[in-house]
PDB file of C-alpha atoms in Angstrom:
ATOM      1  CA  MET A 285      99.339 110.901  92.891  1.00  0.00           C
ATOM      2  CA  ASN A 286     100.859 113.824  91.256  1.00  0.00           C
ATOM      3  CA  THR A 287     103.771 114.573  94.042  1.00  0.00           C
ATOM      4  CA  ASN A 288     104.580 118.186  92.294  1.00  0.00           C
ATOM      5  CA  GLU A 289     101.314 119.478  94.275  1.00  0.00           C
ATOM      6  CA  GLN A 290     102.005 117.852  97.551  1.00  0.00           C
ATOM      7  CA  PRO A 291     103.457 119.119 100.542  1.00  0.00           C
ATOM      8  CA  ILE A 292     107.731 119.029 100.901  1.00  0.00           C
ATOM      9  CA  ILE A 293     108.087 116.490 104.021  1.00  0.00           C
ATOM     10  CA  VAL A 294     112.479 116.575 103.802  1.00  0.00           C
ATOM     11  CA  ASP A 295     113.735 120.100 103.129  1.00  0.00           C
ATOM     12  CA  VAL A 296     117.455 119.485 103.025  1.00  0.00           C
ATOM     13  CA  ASN A 297     119.346 123.033 102.014  1.00  0.00           C
ATOM     14  CA  HIS A 298     123.243 123.309 101.426  1.00  0.00           C
ATOM     15  CA  VAL A 299     124.059 120.167 104.226  1.00  0.00           C
ATOM     16  CA  SER A 300     127.614 119.841 105.043  1.00  0.00           C
ATOM     17  CA  MET A 301     128.809 117.010 107.412  1.00  0.00           C
ATOM     18  CA  ARG A 302     132.518 117.663 108.388  1.00  0.00           C
ATOM     19  CA  PHE A 303     134.371 115.531 110.663  1.00  0.00           C
ATOM     20  CA  ASN A 304     137.855 115.775 112.085  1.00  0.00           C
ATOM     21  CA  LEU A 305     139.796 112.605 111.859  1.00  0.00           C
ATOM     22  CA  ALA A 306     142.761 112.274 113.875  1.00  0.00           C
ATOM     23  CA  THR A 307     146.559 111.501 112.544  1.00  0.00           C
ATOM     24  CA  GLU A 308     147.551 109.483 114.892  1.00  0.00           C
ATOM     25  CA  LYS A 309     145.769 106.259 116.362  1.00  0.00           C
ATOM     26  CA  THR A 310     145.525 106.707 120.518  1.00  0.00           C
ATOM     27  CA  GLU A 311     144.270 103.952 122.649  1.00  0.00           C
ATOM     28  CA  THR A 312     142.999 105.695 125.594  1.00  0.00           C
ATOM     29  CA  LEU A 313     141.371 109.110 126.176  1.00  0.00           C
ATOM     30  CA  LYS A 314     144.615 109.961 128.887  1.00  0.00           C
ATOM     31  CA  GLU A 315     146.879 109.097 125.668  1.00  0.00           C
ATOM     32  CA  THR A 316     144.705 111.125 123.528  1.00  0.00           C
ATOM     33  CA  LEU A 317     144.697 114.272 125.655  1.00  0.00           C
ATOM     34  CA  VAL A 318     148.623 113.754 126.618  1.00  0.00           C
ATOM     35  CA  LYS A 319     148.967 114.338 123.002  1.00  0.00           C
ATOM     36  CA  ARG A 320     146.968 116.881 122.406  1.00  0.00           C
ATOM     37  CA  LEU A 321     148.660 118.986 125.051  1.00  0.00           C
ATOM     38  CA  GLN A 322     151.860 118.348 123.567  1.00  0.00           C
ATOM     39  CA  GLY A 323     150.630 119.140 119.844  1.00  0.00           C
ATOM     40  CA  LYS A 324     151.739 115.982 118.910  1.00  0.00           C
ATOM     41  CA  LEU A 325     147.961 114.976 118.067  1.00  0.00           C
ATOM     42  CA  THR A 326     146.669 116.605 114.683  1.00  0.00           C
ATOM     43  CA  PHE A 327     143.300 116.169 112.721  1.00  0.00           C
ATOM     44  CA  ASN A 328     142.463 116.534 109.199  1.00  0.00           C
ATOM     45  CA  GLU A 329     139.259 117.766 107.845  1.00  0.00           C
ATOM     46  CA  PHE A 330     136.641 115.273 105.888  1.00  0.00           C
ATOM     47  CA  TYR A 331     133.654 115.921 104.497  1.00  0.00           C
ATOM     48  CA  ALA A 332     130.854 113.422 104.282  1.00  0.00           C
ATOM     49  CA  LEU A 333     128.802 115.484 103.076  1.00  0.00           C
ATOM     50  CA  LYS A 334     129.455 118.742 100.807  1.00  0.00           C
ATOM     51  CA  ASP A 335     126.501 120.928 100.127  1.00  0.00           C
ATOM     52  CA  VAL A 336     124.080 118.565  99.651  1.00  0.00           C
ATOM     53  CA  SER A 337     120.385 120.074  98.854  1.00  0.00           C
ATOM     54  CA  PHE A 338     117.216 118.654  97.804  1.00  0.00           C
ATOM     55  CA  GLN A 339     113.379 118.287  98.464  1.00  0.00           C
ATOM     56  CA  VAL A 340     110.986 115.027  99.377  1.00  0.00           C
ATOM     57  CA  ARG A 341     107.365 115.539  98.957  1.00  0.00           C
ATOM     58  CA  LYS A 342     104.605 113.803 100.428  1.00  0.00           C
ATOM     59  CA  GLY A 343     103.938 110.141  98.743  1.00  0.00           C
ATOM     60  CA  GLU A 344     107.473 110.148  96.767  1.00  0.00           C
ATOM     61  CA  ALA A 345     109.653 107.234  97.339  1.00  0.00           C
ATOM     62  CA  VAL A 346     113.044 108.275  96.630  1.00  0.00           C
ATOM     63  CA  ALA A 347     116.583 106.119  96.970  1.00  0.00           C
ATOM     64  CA  LEU A 348     119.878 107.326  97.996  1.00  0.00           C
ATOM     65  CA  ILE A 349     122.694 105.502  95.696  1.00  0.00           C
ATOM     66  CA  GLY A 350     126.210 105.741  95.534  1.00  0.00           C
ATOM     67  CA  ARG A 351     129.361 103.474  96.475  1.00  0.00           C
ATOM     68  CA  ASN A 352     130.145 103.002 100.520  1.00  0.00           C
ATOM     69  CA  GLY A 353     131.646 106.019 102.126  1.00  0.00           C
ATOM     70  CA  SER A 354     129.642 108.385  99.702  1.00  0.00           C
ATOM     71  CA  GLY A 355     127.436 110.021 102.787  1.00  0.00           C
ATOM     72  CA  LYS A 356     124.422 108.387 101.938  1.00  0.00           C
ATOM     73  CA  SER A 357     124.011 106.914 105.248  1.00  0.00           C
ATOM     74  CA  THR A 358     125.503 110.042 107.065  1.00  0.00           C
ATOM     75  CA  MET A 359     122.587 111.873 104.839  1.00  0.00           C
ATOM     76  CA  LEU A 360     119.746 109.962 106.580  1.00  0.00           C
ATOM     77  CA  LYS A 361     120.866 110.631 109.992  1.00  0.00           C
ATOM     78  CA  VAL A 362     120.878 114.244 109.263  1.00  0.00           C
ATOM     79  CA  VAL A 363     117.322 113.697 107.857  1.00  0.00           C
ATOM     80  CA  ALA A 364     116.624 111.216 111.040  1.00  0.00           C
ATOM     81  CA  GLY A 365     117.656 113.876 113.752  1.00  0.00           C
ATOM     82  CA  VAL A 366     120.699 111.458 115.208  1.00  0.00           C
ATOM     83  CA  MET A 367     123.556 113.802 113.482  1.00  0.00           C
ATOM     84  CA  TYR A 368     123.256 117.791 113.234  1.00  0.00           C
ATOM     85  CA  PRO A 369     124.836 118.816 109.602  1.00  0.00           C
ATOM     86  CA  SER A 370     128.394 121.517 109.846  1.00  0.00           C
ATOM     87  CA  GLN A 371     126.474 124.367 107.935  1.00  0.00           C
ATOM     88  CA  GLY A 372     122.939 124.283 106.045  1.00  0.00           C
ATOM     89  CA  SER A 373     119.933 123.090 107.535  1.00  0.00           C
ATOM     90  CA  CYS A 374     117.564 120.035 107.360  1.00  0.00           C
ATOM     91  CA  GLY A 375     114.150 120.295 108.081  1.00  0.00           C
ATOM     92  CA  VAL A 376     111.352 117.457 108.402  1.00  0.00           C
ATOM     93  CA  ASN A 377     107.705 118.144 108.478  1.00  0.00           C
ATOM     94  CA  GLY A 378     105.809 115.441 110.197  1.00  0.00           C
ATOM     95  CA  SER A 379     107.406 112.006 112.167  1.00  0.00           C
ATOM     96  CA  ILE A 380     109.786 110.067 110.936  1.00  0.00           C
ATOM     97  CA  ALA A 381     109.880 106.056 111.360  1.00  0.00           C
ATOM     98  CA  PRO A 382     113.285 105.606 110.777  1.00  0.00           C
ATOM     99  CA  MET A 383     115.271 102.122 110.468  1.00  0.00           C
ATOM    100  CA  ILE A 384     119.033 103.171 110.107  1.00  0.00           C
ATOM    101  CA  GLU A 385     120.895 100.529 112.066  1.00  0.00           C
ATOM    102  CA  LEU A 386     120.131  97.357 113.195  1.00  0.00           C
ATOM    103  CA  GLY A 387     119.096  97.400 116.891  1.00  0.00           C
ATOM    104  CA  ALA A 388     119.318 101.571 116.806  1.00  0.00           C
ATOM    105  CA  GLY A 389     116.144 102.574 119.441  1.00  0.00           C
ATOM    106  CA  PHE A 390     116.287  98.980 120.944  1.00  0.00           C
ATOM    107  CA  ASP A 391     117.367  98.839 124.560  1.00  0.00           C
ATOM    108  CA  MET A 392     119.366  94.694 124.140  1.00  0.00           C
ATOM    109  CA  ASP A 393     118.958  93.902 127.294  1.00  0.00           C
ATOM    110  CA  LEU A 394     115.066  94.188 127.145  1.00  0.00           C
ATOM    111  CA  THR A 395     112.895  91.440 125.639  1.00  0.00           C
ATOM    112  CA  ALA A 396     110.910  91.875 122.361  1.00  0.00           C
ATOM    113  CA  ARG A 397     107.995  92.874 124.109  1.00  0.00           C
ATOM    114  CA  GLU A 398     109.395  95.456 125.985  1.00  0.00           C
ATOM    115  CA  ASN A 399     111.379  96.459 123.158  1.00  0.00           C
ATOM    116  CA  ILE A 400     108.149  97.277 121.483  1.00  0.00           C
ATOM    117  CA  TYR A 401     106.303  99.669 123.455  1.00  0.00           C
ATOM    118  CA  LEU A 402     110.009 101.541 124.005  1.00  0.00           C
ATOM    119  CA  ASN A 403     109.992 102.236 120.439  1.00  0.00           C
ATOM    120  CA  GLY A 404     106.569 103.210 120.370  1.00  0.00           C
ATOM    121  CA  ALA A 405     106.746 105.368 122.955  1.00  0.00           C
ATOM    122  CA  VAL A 406     109.987 106.913 121.368  1.00  0.00           C
ATOM    123  CA  LEU A 407     107.443 107.356 118.126  1.00  0.00           C
ATOM    124  CA  GLY A 408     105.582 109.086 120.067  1.00  0.00           C
ATOM    125  CA  HIS A 409     102.788 106.481 120.382  1.00  0.00           C
ATOM    126  CA  ASP A 410     101.019 105.937 123.860  1.00  0.00           C
ATOM    127  CA  ARG A 411     100.659 102.119 125.311  1.00  0.00           C
ATOM    128  CA  GLU A 412      96.703 101.946 124.186  1.00  0.00           C
ATOM    129  CA  TYR A 413      98.105 102.400 120.596  1.00  0.00           C
ATOM    130  CA  MET A 414     100.274 100.019 121.046  1.00  0.00           C
ATOM    131  CA  ASP A 415      98.190  97.684 122.450  1.00  0.00           C
ATOM    132  CA  ALA A 416      95.836  97.778 119.755  1.00  0.00           C
ATOM    133  CA  HIS A 417      98.678  96.917 117.274  1.00  0.00           C
ATOM    134  CA  PHE A 418     100.851  94.844 119.076  1.00  0.00           C
ATOM    135  CA  GLU A 419      99.694  91.498 117.701  1.00  0.00           C
ATOM    136  CA  ASN A 420     100.233  93.070 113.662  1.00  0.00           C
ATOM    137  CA  ILE A 421     103.787  93.599 115.407  1.00  0.00           C
ATOM    138  CA  VAL A 422     104.065  89.883 116.292  1.00  0.00           C
ATOM    139  CA  GLU A 423     102.520  88.631 113.926  1.00  0.00           C
ATOM    140  CA  PHE A 424     104.857  90.312 111.390  1.00  0.00           C
ATOM    141  CA  SER A 425     107.545  89.767 112.856  1.00  0.00           C
ATOM    142  CA  GLU A 426     106.923  85.905 112.976  1.00  0.00           C
ATOM    143  CA  LEU A 427     108.679  86.013 116.848  1.00  0.00           C
ATOM    144  CA  ARG A 428     105.919  84.721 118.596  1.00  0.00           C
ATOM    145  CA  ASP A 429     107.711  82.029 120.413  1.00  0.00           C
ATOM    146  CA  PHE A 430     110.689  84.729 121.774  1.00  0.00           C
ATOM    147  CA  ILE A 431     108.429  87.490 122.362  1.00  0.00           C
ATOM    148  CA  ASP A 432     109.607  87.797 125.835  1.00  0.00           C
ATOM    149  CA  VAL A 433     113.530  87.030 125.055  1.00  0.00           C
ATOM    150  CA  PRO A 434     115.964  89.564 125.686  1.00  0.00           C
ATOM    151  CA  VAL A 435     117.165  91.208 122.057  1.00  0.00           C
ATOM    152  CA  LYS A 436     120.502  90.615 123.104  1.00  0.00           C
ATOM    153  CA  ASN A 437     120.301  86.957 122.248  1.00  0.00           C
ATOM    154  CA  PHE A 438     118.647  87.466 118.845  1.00  0.00           C
ATOM    155  CA  SER A 439     120.334  87.214 115.587  1.00  0.00           C
ATOM    156  CA  SER A 440     120.903  90.061 113.321  1.00  0.00           C
ATOM    157  CA  GLY A 441     118.047  88.892 111.331  1.00  0.00           C
ATOM    158  CA  MET A 442     115.740  88.784 113.921  1.00  0.00           C
ATOM    159  CA  VAL A 443     116.667  92.098 115.262  1.00  0.00           C
ATOM    160  CA  THR A 444     115.724  93.583 111.270  1.00  0.00           C
ATOM    161  CA  ARG A 445     112.311  91.358 111.806  1.00  0.00           C
ATOM    162  CA  LEU A 446     111.478  93.407 115.043  1.00  0.00           C
ATOM    163  CA  GLY A 447     112.887  96.613 113.784  1.00  0.00           C
ATOM    164  CA  PHE A 448     111.239  96.856 110.068  1.00  0.00           C
ATOM    165  CA  ALA A 449     107.683  94.994 111.963  1.00  0.00           C
ATOM    166  CA  ILE A 450     107.347  97.910 114.267  1.00  0.00           C
ATOM    167  CA  ALA A 451     108.455 100.881 112.063  1.00  0.00           C
ATOM    168  CA  THR A 452     106.177 100.213 109.264  1.00  0.00           C
ATOM    169  CA  GLU A 453     103.293  99.234 111.553  1.00  0.00           C
ATOM    170  CA  VAL A 454     102.776 102.266 113.662  1.00  0.00           C
ATOM    171  CA  THR A 455     102.116 105.469 112.152  1.00  0.00           C
ATOM    172  CA  ALA A 456     104.520 107.906 110.472  1.00  0.00           C
ATOM    173  CA  ASP A 457     104.752 110.895 108.107  1.00  0.00           C
ATOM    174  CA  LEU A 458     108.153 109.557 106.685  1.00  0.00           C
ATOM    175  CA  LEU A 459     109.803 106.016 107.001  1.00  0.00           C
ATOM    176  CA  VAL A 460     113.685 106.183 106.287  1.00  0.00           C
ATOM    177  CA  VAL A 461     115.497 102.945 105.692  1.00  0.00           C
ATOM    178  CA  ASP A 462     119.191 102.268 105.481  1.00  0.00           C
ATOM    179  CA  GLU A 463     120.031  98.622 103.990  1.00  0.00           C
ATOM    180  CA  VAL A 464     118.524  96.952 106.240  1.00  0.00           C
ATOM    181  CA  LEU A 465     116.663  94.238 103.807  1.00  0.00           C
ATOM    182  CA  ALA A 466     120.226  92.889 103.095  1.00  0.00           C
ATOM    183  CA  VAL A 467     120.034  90.752 106.561  1.00  0.00           C
ATOM    184  CA  GLY A 468     117.904  88.170 106.643  1.00  0.00           C
ATOM    185  CA  ASP A 469     116.028  85.537 104.215  1.00  0.00           C
ATOM    186  CA  PHE A 470     114.837  85.950 101.403  1.00  0.00           C
ATOM    187  CA  MET A 471     111.485  84.926 101.998  1.00  0.00           C
ATOM    188  CA  PHE A 472     110.933  87.915 104.897  1.00  0.00           C
ATOM    189  CA  GLN A 473     112.895  90.270 102.476  1.00  0.00           C
ATOM    190  CA  GLN A 474     110.163  89.605  99.765  1.00  0.00           C
ATOM    191  CA  LYS A 475     107.401  89.835 102.603  1.00  0.00           C
ATOM    192  CA  CYS A 476     108.974  93.552 103.520  1.00  0.00           C
ATOM    193  CA  LEU A 477     109.185  94.837 100.037  1.00  0.00           C
ATOM    194  CA  ASP A 478     105.584  93.781  99.921  1.00  0.00           C
ATOM    195  CA  ARG A 479     104.622  95.866 102.838  1.00  0.00           C
ATOM    196  CA  LEU A 480     106.862  98.535 101.599  1.00  0.00           C
ATOM    197  CA  ASP A 481     104.968  98.298  98.241  1.00  0.00           C
ATOM    198  CA  HIS A 482     101.435  98.549 100.080  1.00  0.00           C
ATOM    199  CA  MET A 483     102.382 101.611 102.136  1.00  0.00           C
ATOM    200  CA  LEU A 484     103.856 103.298  99.353  1.00  0.00           C
ATOM    201  CA  ALA A 485     100.529 102.632  97.348  1.00  0.00           C
ATOM    202  CA  ASN A 486      98.835 104.493 100.184  1.00  0.00           C
ATOM    203  CA  GLY A 487     101.099 107.260 100.234  1.00  0.00           C
ATOM    204  CA  THR A 488     103.794 107.145 102.556  1.00  0.00           C
ATOM    205  CA  THR A 489     106.862 109.000 101.983  1.00  0.00           C
ATOM    206  CA  LEU A 490     109.937 106.703 101.879  1.00  0.00           C
ATOM    207  CA  LEU A 491     114.021 107.784 101.836  1.00  0.00           C
ATOM    208  CA  PHE A 492     115.983 104.665 101.042  1.00  0.00           C
ATOM    209  CA  VAL A 493     119.229 103.395 100.541  1.00  0.00           C
ATOM    210  CA  SER A 494     120.424 100.062  99.045  1.00  0.00           C
ATOM    211  CA  HIS A 495     122.892  98.681  96.743  1.00  0.00           C
ATOM    212  CA  SER A 496     120.355  96.333  95.618  1.00  0.00           C
ATOM    213  CA  SER A 497     119.461  97.671  91.893  1.00  0.00           C
ATOM    214  CA  ASP A 498     116.052  95.413  91.959  1.00  0.00           C
ATOM    215  CA  GLN A 499     115.187  97.085  95.531  1.00  0.00           C
ATOM    216  CA  VAL A 500     115.860 100.924  94.359  1.00  0.00           C
ATOM    217  CA  ARG A 501     113.710 100.352  91.206  1.00  0.00           C
ATOM    218  CA  ARG A 502     110.699  98.399  92.213  1.00  0.00           C
ATOM    219  CA  LEU A 503     110.095 100.874  95.207  1.00  0.00           C
ATOM    220  CA  CYS A 504     111.528 104.565  94.365  1.00  0.00           C
ATOM    221  CA  SER A 505     110.427 106.652  91.289  1.00  0.00           C
ATOM    222  CA  ARG A 506     113.617 108.946  92.205  1.00  0.00           C
ATOM    223  CA  ALA A 507     117.082 108.378  93.025  1.00  0.00           C
ATOM    224  CA  ILE A 508     119.703 110.889  94.169  1.00  0.00           C
ATOM    225  CA  TRP A 509     123.405 109.754  93.474  1.00  0.00           C
ATOM    226  CA  LEU A 510     126.235 110.906  95.998  1.00  0.00           C
ATOM    227  CA  ASN A 511     129.711 110.575  95.308  1.00  0.00           C
ATOM    228  CA  HIS A 512     132.029 111.427  97.960  1.00  0.00           C
ATOM    229  CA  GLY A 513     129.193 114.001  99.477  1.00  0.00           C
ATOM    230  CA  VAL A 514     128.533 115.702  96.367  1.00  0.00           C
ATOM    231  CA  VAL A 515     125.580 115.185  94.423  1.00  0.00           C
ATOM    232  CA  MET A 516     126.264 113.824  91.296  1.00  0.00           C
ATOM    233  CA  GLU A 517     122.702 113.355  89.657  1.00  0.00           C
ATOM    234  CA  ASP A 518     118.837 113.317  91.114  1.00  0.00           C
ATOM    235  CA  GLY A 519     116.000 112.501  88.593  1.00  0.00           C
ATOM    236  CA  PRO A 520     114.449 109.447  87.798  1.00  0.00           C
ATOM    237  CA  ALA A 521     115.344 106.238  89.244  1.00  0.00           C
ATOM    238  CA  ASP A 522     115.875 104.229  86.426  1.00  0.00           C
ATOM    239  CA  VAL A 523     117.919 106.821  84.599  1.00  0.00           C
ATOM    240  CA  VAL A 524     120.021 107.945  87.593  1.00  0.00           C
ATOM    241  CA  TYR A 525     120.546 104.350  88.470  1.00  0.00           C
ATOM    242  CA  ASP A 526     121.729 103.176  84.754  1.00  0.00           C
ATOM    243  CA  LYS A 527     124.292 106.250  84.601  1.00  0.00           C
ATOM    244  CA  TYR A 528     125.816 105.188  88.457  1.00  0.00           C
ATOM    245  CA  ALA A 529     126.081 101.523  87.158  1.00  0.00           C
ATOM    246  CA  ALA A 530     127.604 102.327  84.063  1.00  0.00           C
ATOM    247  CA  MET A 531     130.395 104.565  86.278  1.00  0.00           C
ATOM    248  CA  MET A 532     130.514 101.409  88.499  1.00  0.00           C
ATOM    249  CA  GLU A 533     131.712  99.553  85.589  1.00  0.00           C
ATOM    250  CA  GLN A 534     134.534 101.711  83.952  1.00  0.00           C
ATOM    251  CA  SER A 535     136.076 101.427  87.385  1.00  0.00           C
TER     252      SER A 535
END
């Protein structure tokens, strides 16, 4: 499929994300307010993203790569609508299935069964739709024996299984994945990668963050390298990752 002829799914236009970091540590809200009123609490500006622009077209699989703190996860949160940029704009044409943080979107006091329907509702699917997909989600997650157990009692690997099973079973125009395949056993990771391969072969659009060279090269045809919130390279995944790896070896 020639993705250059496909419609734009993600349009990131000169996005910057600024955070104000306190120069002094405070333990309570009262202490923060008192110091602020006394003029003893000041803030330094920190830019997690600086004038970032790119587009992702339908059917593309794009990796965001870079060191920890480079702005990858912040960029995904902007795309998913979890954060709003300080400057610029980000438009998404279609529905999003986000896998950004372990347990994000889950009510930890509810059971796995209840969270399946809750997440389905958040993604815009009614109960009838989720009923039709429920068995597939349970089977893929391998959590049938724990389906009526509160998610707060799950290990991080079990939470990942459930979240991935839901996000990749229901229909969405864009799948956003942030490092979640680093959690869990090797066999389940391979199972997840096989499912992503199948989805990509059938036209799914993927925005993917991972520190795994193998995962990036296997899944993505394109990579965007972020460094301190700035786009360093944007191009073929193999080429961009090789440049990034060379920089890492030199530092």
